[in-house]
Amino acid sequence: MSFIPYGRQSVDNDDIESVAEVLRSDWLTTGPKIAEFEKVLCSLTGAAYSVVVSSGTAALHLASLALLSEKDRVITTPNSFAATANSILYAGGEPVFCDITPYGNIDLDLCEEMIKKDGSIKALYAVHFSGNPVSQSKLRYLRETYNIKILEDCAHSIGASDGGSKAGSCAGSDCSILSFHPVKHFTTGEGGAVTTNSKEISDKVSMLRTHGIVRDGFVNDGMAYDIRGNRNPWYYEMQELGYNYRITDIQCALGISQIKRLGGFLKRRRELAQRYDAAFADGSVRPLYTYNGSSSYHLYVAMADFEKCALTRAEFFMKMRERGIGLQLHYIPINKQPYYKALGYGEEYTPVMDEYYEKCFSLPMYPSLTDAEQDMVIESLKELICG
Ligand SMILES: *Cc1c(COP(=O)(O)O)cnc(C)c1O
């Protein structure tokens, strides 16, 4: 059997053919696949607008520029990939780390206490960790009650839903971001999107995606038009300091093709989760949460009391690797990273996150993982952890 990683893409011949078709066409970038992919993402999420960009991190960066002002204090979770908090810094904001619940998501009740105490909090960045959605109704309540901006990092949660609201629909938030990195629910190689119901946010993100340059809605009419009122054909205007965060038509074609298979991908992830749940019902390890019908299972996280085991967690990871099984850990608390420590972070009171970090690990979870491979993972884990 070949190596079993913790996550991987599933690319089939239809996907490859879709990409090849674009390579044979006139448009490799800034072509028709961009708008087509954006339209598909709107129907997938239910959001009114979507803007596709070169990565989930680029989506976070531009969304942050659209939402935040310099020095805004923004509550976020330590249990995420660094990019979530980094994007607050990119926009000149100040991350404020809040503890998590025992299920891995930011603790929205604690957030509310923090917002009540600290009038300078302007926004909240929530991550639907592992694909398990935080409450949309609570997000909406916080947004409306305290007049704060809310961003949902849906990098893990495509296909998840909470109380009928689909991930990325922005039912309780200003905008959401998606990532199409190969370990996520479907891939474009690298890629991401901002979804929103606000035309203003959508326009701003689109403009910043391509250098802050516009091709209509000019400010400088004297340069835009000639003396007879003809629009100068070469003319464009740079109105803000933007970036080149464009995604290619090649990538969008892959995304459009992959989304056709998303239903099957999600079904398999949920099956695998329930098979893990059943295997761990003996108490060998504790699932972070058991199947709840909502999670889209980007990750399957389990917990063990390594201080009671013969093996340390590092040894457990190494022995599993010797057997051809790749584990991962999501996440090292962002506030404990050296860069953040140098900014004065790291001593926040986050007992739940701290304990979670001591016990957690992520097991292989991807649509093409077979039952036989998963059984091997489970068997190896039980031999090593309980033995
Ligand atoms: C993957 C990920 C990102 C970043 O996405 P990229 O496409 O890799 O830039 C951001 N937030 C979370 C929670 C992620 O898992």
GROMACS .gro file of C-alpha atoms and ligand atoms in nm:
model
  402
    1MET     CA    1   0.000   0.000   0.000
    2SER     CA    2   0.124   0.349  -0.078
    3PHE     CA    3   0.171   0.625   0.179
    4ILE     CA    4  -0.148   0.752   0.341
    5PRO     CA    5  -0.127   1.128   0.401
    6TYR     CA    6  -0.363   1.321   0.632
    7GLY     CA    7  -0.524   1.489   0.332
    8ARG     CA    8  -0.500   1.490  -0.046
    9GLN     CA    9  -0.681   1.598  -0.361
   10SER     CA   10  -0.888   1.379  -0.594
   11VAL     CA   11  -0.832   1.480  -0.956
   12ASP     CA   12  -0.999   1.272  -1.230
   13ASN     CA   13  -0.988   1.267  -1.610
   14ASP     CA   14  -1.280   1.510  -1.644
   15ASP     CA   15  -1.087   1.760  -1.430
   16ILE     CA   16  -0.777   1.714  -1.645
   17GLU     CA   17  -0.979   1.753  -1.966
   18SER     CA   18  -1.138   2.078  -1.835
   19VAL     CA   19  -0.794   2.220  -1.769
   20ALA     CA   20  -0.658   2.105  -2.106
   21GLU     CA   21  -0.951   2.274  -2.279
   22VAL     CA   22  -0.852   2.610  -2.128
   23LEU     CA   23  -0.490   2.556  -2.228
   24ARG     CA   24  -0.607   2.519  -2.588
   25SER     CA   25  -0.825   2.833  -2.566
   26ASP     CA   26  -0.739   3.203  -2.606
   27TRP     CA   27  -0.766   3.289  -2.238
   28LEU     CA   28  -0.527   3.158  -1.975
   29THR     CA   29  -0.611   3.438  -1.733
   30THR     CA   30  -0.872   3.719  -1.703
   31GLY     CA   31  -1.098   3.515  -1.933
   32PRO     CA   32  -1.451   3.375  -1.914
   33LYS     CA   33  -1.376   3.101  -1.658
   34ILE     CA   34  -1.335   3.361  -1.383
   35ALA     CA   35  -1.695   3.484  -1.392
   36GLU     CA   36  -1.821   3.130  -1.453
   37PHE     CA   37  -1.645   3.001  -1.141
   38GLU     CA   38  -1.773   3.298  -0.939
   39LYS     CA   39  -2.129   3.219  -1.047
   40VAL     CA   40  -2.090   2.854  -0.946
   41LEU     CA   41  -1.958   2.962  -0.605
   42CYS     CA   42  -2.257   3.190  -0.553
   43SER     CA   43  -2.496   2.905  -0.616
   44LEU     CA   44  -2.288   2.670  -0.402
   45THR     CA   45  -2.286   2.903  -0.100
   46GLY     CA   46  -2.601   3.108  -0.152
   47ALA     CA   47  -2.405   3.434  -0.124
   48ALA     CA   48  -2.498   3.716  -0.362
   49TYR     CA   49  -2.138   3.789  -0.467
   50SER     CA   50  -1.815   3.597  -0.493
   51VAL     CA   51  -1.470   3.718  -0.597
   52VAL     CA   52  -1.211   3.452  -0.679
   53VAL     CA   53  -0.844   3.517  -0.600
   54SER     CA   54  -0.508   3.343  -0.600
   55SER     CA   55  -0.531   3.184  -0.253
   56GLY     CA   56  -0.733   3.170   0.067
   57THR     CA   57  -0.470   3.394   0.221
   58ALA     CA   58  -0.515   3.653  -0.057
   59ALA     CA   59  -0.891   3.635   0.010
   60LEU     CA   60  -0.827   3.701   0.381
   61HIS     CA   61  -0.595   3.990   0.299
   62LEU     CA   62  -0.838   4.167   0.065
   63ALA     CA   63  -1.141   4.097   0.286
   64SER     CA   64  -0.949   4.249   0.578
   65LEU     CA   65  -0.869   4.560   0.376
   66ALA     CA   66  -1.238   4.589   0.290
   67LEU     CA   67  -1.357   4.540   0.651
   68LEU     CA   68  -1.098   4.697   0.878
   69SER     CA   69  -0.933   5.030   0.951
   70GLU     CA   70  -0.584   5.079   1.095
   71LYS     CA   71  -0.563   4.993   1.466
   72ASP     CA   72  -0.899   4.809   1.476
   73ARG     CA   73  -0.899   4.543   1.744
   74VAL     CA   74  -1.027   4.212   1.606
   75ILE     CA   75  -1.119   3.902   1.807
   76THR     CA   76  -1.004   3.575   1.657
   77THR     CA   77  -0.915   3.218   1.745
   78PRO     CA   78  -0.572   3.076   1.828
   79ASN     CA   79  -0.688   2.745   1.674
   80SER     CA   80  -0.638   2.819   1.305
   81PHE     CA   81  -0.380   2.842   1.034
   82ALA     CA   82  -0.164   3.152   1.090
   83ALA     CA   83  -0.314   3.326   0.784
   84THR     CA   84  -0.640   3.400   0.967
   85ALA     CA   85  -0.474   3.623   1.227
   86ASN     CA   86  -0.201   3.742   0.988
   87SER     CA   87  -0.464   3.901   0.765
   88ILE     CA   88  -0.568   4.127   1.053
   89LEU     CA   89  -0.206   4.244   1.078
   90TYR     CA   90  -0.186   4.293   0.698
   91ALA     CA   91  -0.467   4.549   0.729
   92GLY     CA   92  -0.302   4.727   1.021
   93GLY     CA   93  -0.543   4.577   1.276
   94GLU     CA   94  -0.468   4.419   1.611
   95PRO     CA   95  -0.566   4.054   1.671
   96VAL     CA   96  -0.716   3.970   2.011
   97PHE     CA   97  -0.711   3.596   2.082
   98CYS     CA   98  -1.013   3.433   2.245
   99ASP     CA   99  -1.022   3.081   2.391
  100ILE     CA  100  -1.198   2.791   2.216
  101THR     CA  101  -1.474   2.553   2.323
  102PRO     CA  102  -1.390   2.187   2.389
  103TYR     CA  103  -1.501   2.124   2.028
  104GLY     CA  104  -1.225   2.334   1.876
  105ASN     CA  105  -1.421   2.643   1.766
  106ILE     CA  106  -1.386   2.996   1.901
  107ASP     CA  107  -1.602   3.035   2.214
  108LEU     CA  108  -1.863   3.289   2.108
  109ASP     CA  109  -1.993   3.336   2.464
  110LEU     CA  110  -1.645   3.439   2.573
  111CYS     CA  111  -1.624   3.663   2.266
  112GLU     CA  112  -1.939   3.838   2.378
  113GLU     CA  113  -1.792   3.901   2.724
  114MET     CA  114  -1.479   4.042   2.565
  115ILE     CA  115  -1.679   4.268   2.334
  116LYS     CA  116  -1.888   4.395   2.628
  117LYS     CA  117  -1.578   4.479   2.829
  118ASP     CA  118  -1.375   4.630   2.547
  119GLY     CA  119  -1.550   4.893   2.339
  120SER     CA  120  -1.254   4.912   2.100
  121ILE     CA  121  -1.328   4.570   1.947
  122LYS     CA  122  -1.440   4.636   1.591
  123ALA     CA  123  -1.459   4.290   1.436
  124LEU     CA  124  -1.467   3.916   1.491
  125TYR     CA  125  -1.297   3.658   1.269
  126ALA     CA  126  -1.446   3.311   1.324
  127VAL     CA  127  -1.314   2.984   1.180
  128HIS     CA  128  -1.545   2.687   1.134
  129PHE     CA  129  -1.274   2.460   1.262
  130SER     CA  130  -1.242   2.120   1.090
  131GLY     CA  131  -1.571   2.192   0.908
  132ASN     CA  132  -1.789   2.207   1.219
  133PRO     CA  133  -1.985   2.532   1.191
  134VAL     CA  134  -1.997   2.790   1.468
  135SER     CA  135  -2.351   2.915   1.526
  136GLN     CA  136  -2.467   3.145   1.245
  137SER     CA  137  -2.746   3.281   1.463
  138LYS     CA  138  -2.498   3.373   1.737
  139LEU     CA  139  -2.273   3.545   1.482
  140ARG     CA  140  -2.569   3.739   1.351
  141TYR     CA  141  -2.669   3.832   1.707
  142LEU     CA  142  -2.317   3.962   1.788
  143ARG     CA  143  -2.300   4.155   1.462
  144GLU     CA  144  -2.635   4.323   1.515
  145THR     CA  145  -2.613   4.377   1.892
  146TYR     CA  146  -2.261   4.517   1.909
  147ASN     CA  147  -2.231   4.664   1.560
  148ILE     CA  148  -1.911   4.477   1.480
  149LYS     CA  149  -1.787   4.339   1.148
  150ILE     CA  150  -1.780   3.961   1.112
  151LEU     CA  151  -1.563   3.754   0.880
  152GLU     CA  152  -1.608   3.378   0.853
  153ASP     CA  153  -1.303   3.175   0.757
  154CYS     CA  154  -1.475   2.889   0.571
  155ALA     CA  155  -1.150   2.729   0.450
  156HIS     CA  156  -1.255   2.408   0.634
  157SER     CA  157  -1.628   2.427   0.599
  158ILE     CA  158  -1.735   2.419   0.234
  159GLY     CA  159  -2.046   2.200   0.230
  160ALA     CA  160  -2.121   2.246   0.600
  161SER     CA  161  -2.443   2.406   0.716
  162ASP     CA  162  -2.585   2.539   1.038
  163GLY     CA  163  -2.958   2.576   1.089
  164GLY     CA  164  -3.014   2.583   0.714
  165SER     CA  165  -2.742   2.843   0.643
  166LYS     CA  166  -2.473   2.710   0.416
  167ALA     CA  167  -2.106   2.785   0.480
  168GLY     CA  168  -2.009   3.091   0.282
  169SER     CA  169  -2.367   3.225   0.264
  170CYS     CA  170  -2.273   3.505   0.506
  171ALA     CA  171  -2.613   3.471   0.676
  172GLY     CA  172  -2.469   3.616   0.996
  173SER     CA  173  -2.157   3.789   0.870
  174ASP     CA  174  -2.016   4.057   0.640
  175CYS     CA  175  -1.812   3.816   0.432
  176SER     CA  176  -1.660   3.469   0.417
  177ILE     CA  177  -1.339   3.336   0.269
  178LEU     CA  178  -1.282   3.002   0.099
  179SER     CA  179  -0.959   2.817   0.014
  180PHE     CA  180  -0.902   2.576  -0.272
  181HIS     CA  181  -0.565   2.440  -0.158
  182PRO     CA  182  -0.529   2.067  -0.244
  183VAL     CA  183  -0.606   1.945   0.110
  184LYS     CA  184  -0.935   2.139   0.123
  185HIS     CA  185  -1.274   2.012   0.000
  186PHE     CA  186  -1.200   2.072  -0.365
  187THR     CA  187  -0.901   2.228  -0.532
  188THR     CA  188  -0.773   2.469  -0.794
  189GLY     CA  189  -0.408   2.399  -0.703
  190GLU     CA  190  -0.389   2.730  -0.521
  191GLY     CA  191  -0.691   2.954  -0.500
  192GLY     CA  192  -0.949   3.118  -0.282
  193ALA     CA  193  -1.256   3.338  -0.280
  194VAL     CA  194  -1.437   3.604  -0.084
  195THR     CA  195  -1.815   3.559  -0.068
  196THR     CA  196  -2.043   3.837   0.054
  197ASN     CA  197  -2.392   3.984   0.026
  198SER     CA  198  -2.247   4.336   0.015
  199LYS     CA  199  -2.189   4.493  -0.327
  200GLU     CA  200  -1.952   4.739  -0.164
  201ILE     CA  201  -1.725   4.464  -0.023
  202SER     CA  202  -1.740   4.270  -0.349
  203ASP     CA  203  -1.644   4.579  -0.555
  204LYS     CA  204  -1.361   4.671  -0.322
  205VAL     CA  205  -1.215   4.318  -0.320
  206SER     CA  206  -1.241   4.295  -0.702
  207MET     CA  207  -1.060   4.623  -0.741
  208LEU     CA  208  -0.781   4.533  -0.498
  209ARG     CA  209  -0.740   4.193  -0.667
  210THR     CA  210  -0.598   4.367  -0.970
  211HIS     CA  211  -0.378   4.657  -0.857
  212GLY     CA  212  -0.665   4.886  -0.751
  213ILE     CA  213  -0.717   4.951  -1.121
  214VAL     CA  214  -1.061   5.017  -1.273
  215ARG     CA  215  -1.178   5.036  -1.634
  216ASP     CA  216  -1.493   5.239  -1.571
  217GLY     CA  217  -1.624   5.472  -1.302
  218PHE     CA  218  -1.332   5.709  -1.370
  219VAL     CA  219  -1.241   5.995  -1.140
  220ASN     CA  220  -1.019   6.185  -1.382
  221ASP     CA  221  -1.251   6.268  -1.675
  222GLY     CA  222  -0.993   6.499  -1.831
  223MET     CA  223  -0.766   6.205  -1.894
  224ALA     CA  224  -1.036   5.948  -1.961
  225TYR     CA  225  -1.210   6.126  -2.253
  226ASP     CA  226  -1.099   6.327  -2.556
  227ILE     CA  227  -1.239   6.666  -2.657
  228ARG     CA  228  -1.525   6.503  -2.849
  229GLY     CA  229  -1.620   6.285  -2.552
  230ASN     CA  230  -1.466   5.965  -2.685
  231ARG     CA  231  -1.333   5.742  -2.416
  232ASN     CA  232  -0.958   5.703  -2.460
  233PRO     CA  233  -0.927   5.333  -2.551
  234TRP     CA  234  -0.599   5.283  -2.360
  235TYR     CA  235  -0.717   5.451  -2.046
  236TYR     CA  236  -0.746   5.286  -1.706
  237GLU     CA  237  -0.727   5.431  -1.361
  238MET     CA  238  -0.548   5.316  -1.048
  239GLN     CA  239  -0.763   5.435  -0.763
  240GLU     CA  240  -0.622   5.236  -0.471
  241LEU     CA  241  -0.304   5.050  -0.379
  242GLY     CA  242  -0.396   4.697  -0.484
  243TYR     CA  243  -0.219   4.373  -0.569
  244ASN     CA  244  -0.199   4.106  -0.834
  245TYR     CA  245  -0.406   3.842  -0.657
  246ARG     CA  246  -0.572   3.713  -0.973
  247ILE     CA  247  -0.645   3.344  -1.021
  248THR     CA  248  -0.603   3.195  -1.370
  249ASP     CA  249  -0.870   3.054  -1.602
  250ILE     CA  250  -0.673   2.728  -1.588
  251GLN     CA  251  -0.732   2.709  -1.214
  252CYS     CA  252  -1.095   2.819  -1.235
  253ALA     CA  253  -1.167   2.545  -1.492
  254LEU     CA  254  -1.032   2.291  -1.244
  255GLY     CA  255  -1.249   2.440  -0.969
  256ILE     CA  256  -1.566   2.433  -1.180
  257SER     CA  257  -1.502   2.070  -1.271
  258GLN     CA  258  -1.419   1.971  -0.911
  259ILE     CA  259  -1.737   2.128  -0.770
  260LYS     CA  260  -1.942   1.885  -0.981
  261ARG     CA  261  -1.797   1.610  -0.761
  262LEU     CA  262  -1.824   1.795  -0.430
  263GLY     CA  263  -2.142   1.611  -0.325
  264GLY     CA  264  -1.964   1.278  -0.355
  265PHE     CA  265  -1.655   1.411  -0.176
  266LEU     CA  266  -1.861   1.531   0.119
  267LYS     CA  267  -2.057   1.207   0.140
  268ARG     CA  268  -1.734   1.008   0.159
  269ARG     CA  269  -1.580   1.239   0.421
  270ARG     CA  270  -1.888   1.197   0.639
  271GLU     CA  271  -1.882   0.819   0.593
  272LEU     CA  272  -1.518   0.809   0.696
  273ALA     CA  273  -1.594   1.023   1.001
  274GLN     CA  274  -1.868   0.786   1.112
  275ARG     CA  275  -1.638   0.486   1.062
  276TYR     CA  276  -1.374   0.657   1.282
  277ASP     CA  277  -1.642   0.743   1.542
  278ALA     CA  278  -1.753   0.378   1.552
  279ALA     CA  279  -1.395   0.251   1.583
  280PHE     CA  280  -1.322   0.487   1.872
  281ALA     CA  281  -1.643   0.413   2.062
  282ASP     CA  282  -1.424   0.179   2.271
  283GLY     CA  283  -1.258   0.486   2.422
  284SER     CA  284  -0.917   0.421   2.262
  285VAL     CA  285  -0.903   0.787   2.163
  286ARG     CA  286  -1.164   1.064   2.187
  287PRO     CA  287  -1.304   1.222   1.872
  288LEU     CA  288  -1.305   1.604   1.902
  289TYR     CA  289  -1.678   1.566   1.834
  290THR     CA  290  -1.885   1.283   1.695
  291TYR     CA  291  -2.092   1.295   1.375
  292ASN     CA  292  -2.351   1.572   1.399
  293GLY     CA  293  -2.484   1.600   1.044
  294SER     CA  294  -2.344   1.955   1.010
  295SER     CA  295  -1.967   1.919   0.982
  296SER     CA  296  -1.813   1.889   0.639
  297TYR     CA  297  -1.506   1.718   0.794
  298HIS     CA  298  -1.212   1.891   0.636
  299LEU     CA  299  -1.032   1.731   0.931
  300TYR     CA  300  -1.097   1.442   1.163
  301VAL     CA  301  -0.937   1.540   1.494
  302ALA     CA  302  -0.891   1.297   1.782
  303MET     CA  303  -0.753   1.349   2.131
  304ALA     CA  304  -0.550   1.127   2.360
  305ASP     CA  305  -0.392   1.167   2.703
  306PHE     CA  306  -0.034   1.128   2.589
  307GLU     CA  307   0.099   1.184   2.940
  308LYS     CA  308  -0.058   0.847   3.027
  309CYS     CA  309   0.075   0.670   2.717
  310ALA     CA  310   0.399   0.475   2.680
  311LEU     CA  311   0.472   0.685   2.370
  312THR     CA  312   0.504   1.060   2.349
  313ARG     CA  313   0.298   1.225   2.078
  314ALA     CA  314   0.610   1.280   1.868
  315GLU     CA  315   0.694   0.909   1.895
  316PHE     CA  316   0.335   0.820   1.804
  317PHE     CA  317   0.358   1.041   1.490
  318MET     CA  318   0.695   0.882   1.398
  319LYS     CA  319   0.577   0.522   1.447
  320MET     CA  320   0.266   0.588   1.240
  321ARG     CA  321   0.487   0.736   0.968
  322GLU     CA  322   0.704   0.421   0.973
  323ARG     CA  323   0.385   0.232   0.894
  324GLY     CA  324   0.314   0.463   0.601
  325ILE     CA  325   0.055   0.682   0.773
  326GLY     CA  326   0.085   1.060   0.785
  327LEU     CA  327  -0.068   1.244   1.079
  328GLN     CA  328  -0.093   1.618   1.127
  329LEU     CA  329  -0.168   1.856   1.410
  330HIS     CA  330  -0.420   2.138   1.380
  331TYR     CA  331  -0.312   2.377   1.519
  332ILE     CA  332  -0.018   2.512   1.710
  333PRO     CA  333  -0.180   2.812   1.889
  334ILE     CA  334  -0.117   3.113   1.665
  335ASN     CA  335  -0.054   3.340   1.963
  336LYS     CA  336   0.235   3.114   2.071
  337GLN     CA  337   0.425   3.152   1.742
  338PRO     CA  338   0.755   3.343   1.779
  339TYR     CA  339   0.638   3.622   1.549
  340TYR     CA  340   0.332   3.679   1.768
  341LYS     CA  341   0.532   3.644   2.090
  342ALA     CA  342   0.762   3.920   1.965
  343LEU     CA  343   0.451   4.138   1.930
  344GLY     CA  344   0.363   4.071   2.296
  345TYR     CA  345   0.119   3.782   2.251
  346GLY     CA  346   0.138   3.432   2.397
  347GLU     CA  347   0.026   3.485   2.757
  348GLU     CA  348  -0.348   3.507   2.692
  349TYR     CA  349  -0.568   3.305   2.929
  350THR     CA  350  -0.673   3.022   2.695
  351PRO     CA  351  -0.688   2.708   2.915
  352VAL     CA  352  -0.913   2.513   2.677
  353MET     CA  353  -0.686   2.578   2.379
  354ASP     CA  354  -0.379   2.491   2.584
  355GLU     CA  355  -0.523   2.156   2.692
  356TYR     CA  356  -0.654   2.085   2.343
  357TYR     CA  357  -0.309   2.145   2.196
  358GLU     CA  358  -0.154   1.889   2.434
  359LYS     CA  359  -0.392   1.613   2.323
  360CYS     CA  360  -0.497   1.666   1.963
  361PHE     CA  361  -0.392   1.510   1.634
  362SER     CA  362  -0.553   1.483   1.290
  363LEU     CA  363  -0.611   1.150   1.116
  364PRO     CA  364  -0.616   1.082   0.742
  365MET     CA  365  -0.937   1.225   0.593
  366TYR     CA  366  -0.992   1.260   0.219
  367PRO     CA  367  -1.247   1.123  -0.029
  368SER     CA  368  -1.022   0.865  -0.195
  369LEU     CA  369  -0.920   0.704   0.136
  370THR     CA  370  -1.049   0.346   0.111
  371ASP     CA  371  -1.212   0.144   0.388
  372ALA     CA  372  -0.910  -0.090   0.389
  373GLU     CA  373  -0.668   0.201   0.427
  374GLN     CA  374  -0.877   0.355   0.700
  375ASP     CA  375  -0.893   0.021   0.884
  376MET     CA  376  -0.515   0.007   0.870
  377VAL     CA  377  -0.494   0.356   1.021
  378ILE     CA  378  -0.733   0.257   1.299
  379GLU     CA  379  -0.552  -0.070   1.370
  380SER     CA  380  -0.209   0.094   1.383
  381LEU     CA  381  -0.337   0.371   1.605
  382LYS     CA  382  -0.489   0.125   1.852
  383GLU     CA  383  -0.176  -0.088   1.865
  384LEU     CA  384   0.046   0.212   1.931
  385ILE     CA  385  -0.164   0.431   2.154
  386CYS     CA  386  -0.312   0.166   2.383
  387GLY     CA  387  -0.027  -0.083   2.366
  388LIG     C1  388  -0.593   2.675   0.429
  388LIG     C2  389  -0.638   2.779   0.522
  388LIG     C3  390  -0.619   2.916   0.496
  388LIG     C4  391  -0.534   2.969   0.385
  388LIG     O1  392  -0.569   2.925   0.262
  388LIG     P1  393  -0.460   2.919   0.143
  388LIG     O2  394  -0.544   2.893   0.024
  388LIG     O3  395  -0.367   2.805   0.177
  388LIG     O4  396  -0.389   3.049   0.138
  388LIG     C5  397  -0.676   3.007   0.583
  388LIG     N1  398  -0.745   2.968   0.691
  388LIG     C6  399  -0.761   2.838   0.722
  388LIG     C7  400  -0.841   2.801   0.842
  388LIG     C8  401  -0.708   2.740   0.639
  388LIG     O5  402  -0.723   2.610   0.671
   0.00000   0.00000   0.00000
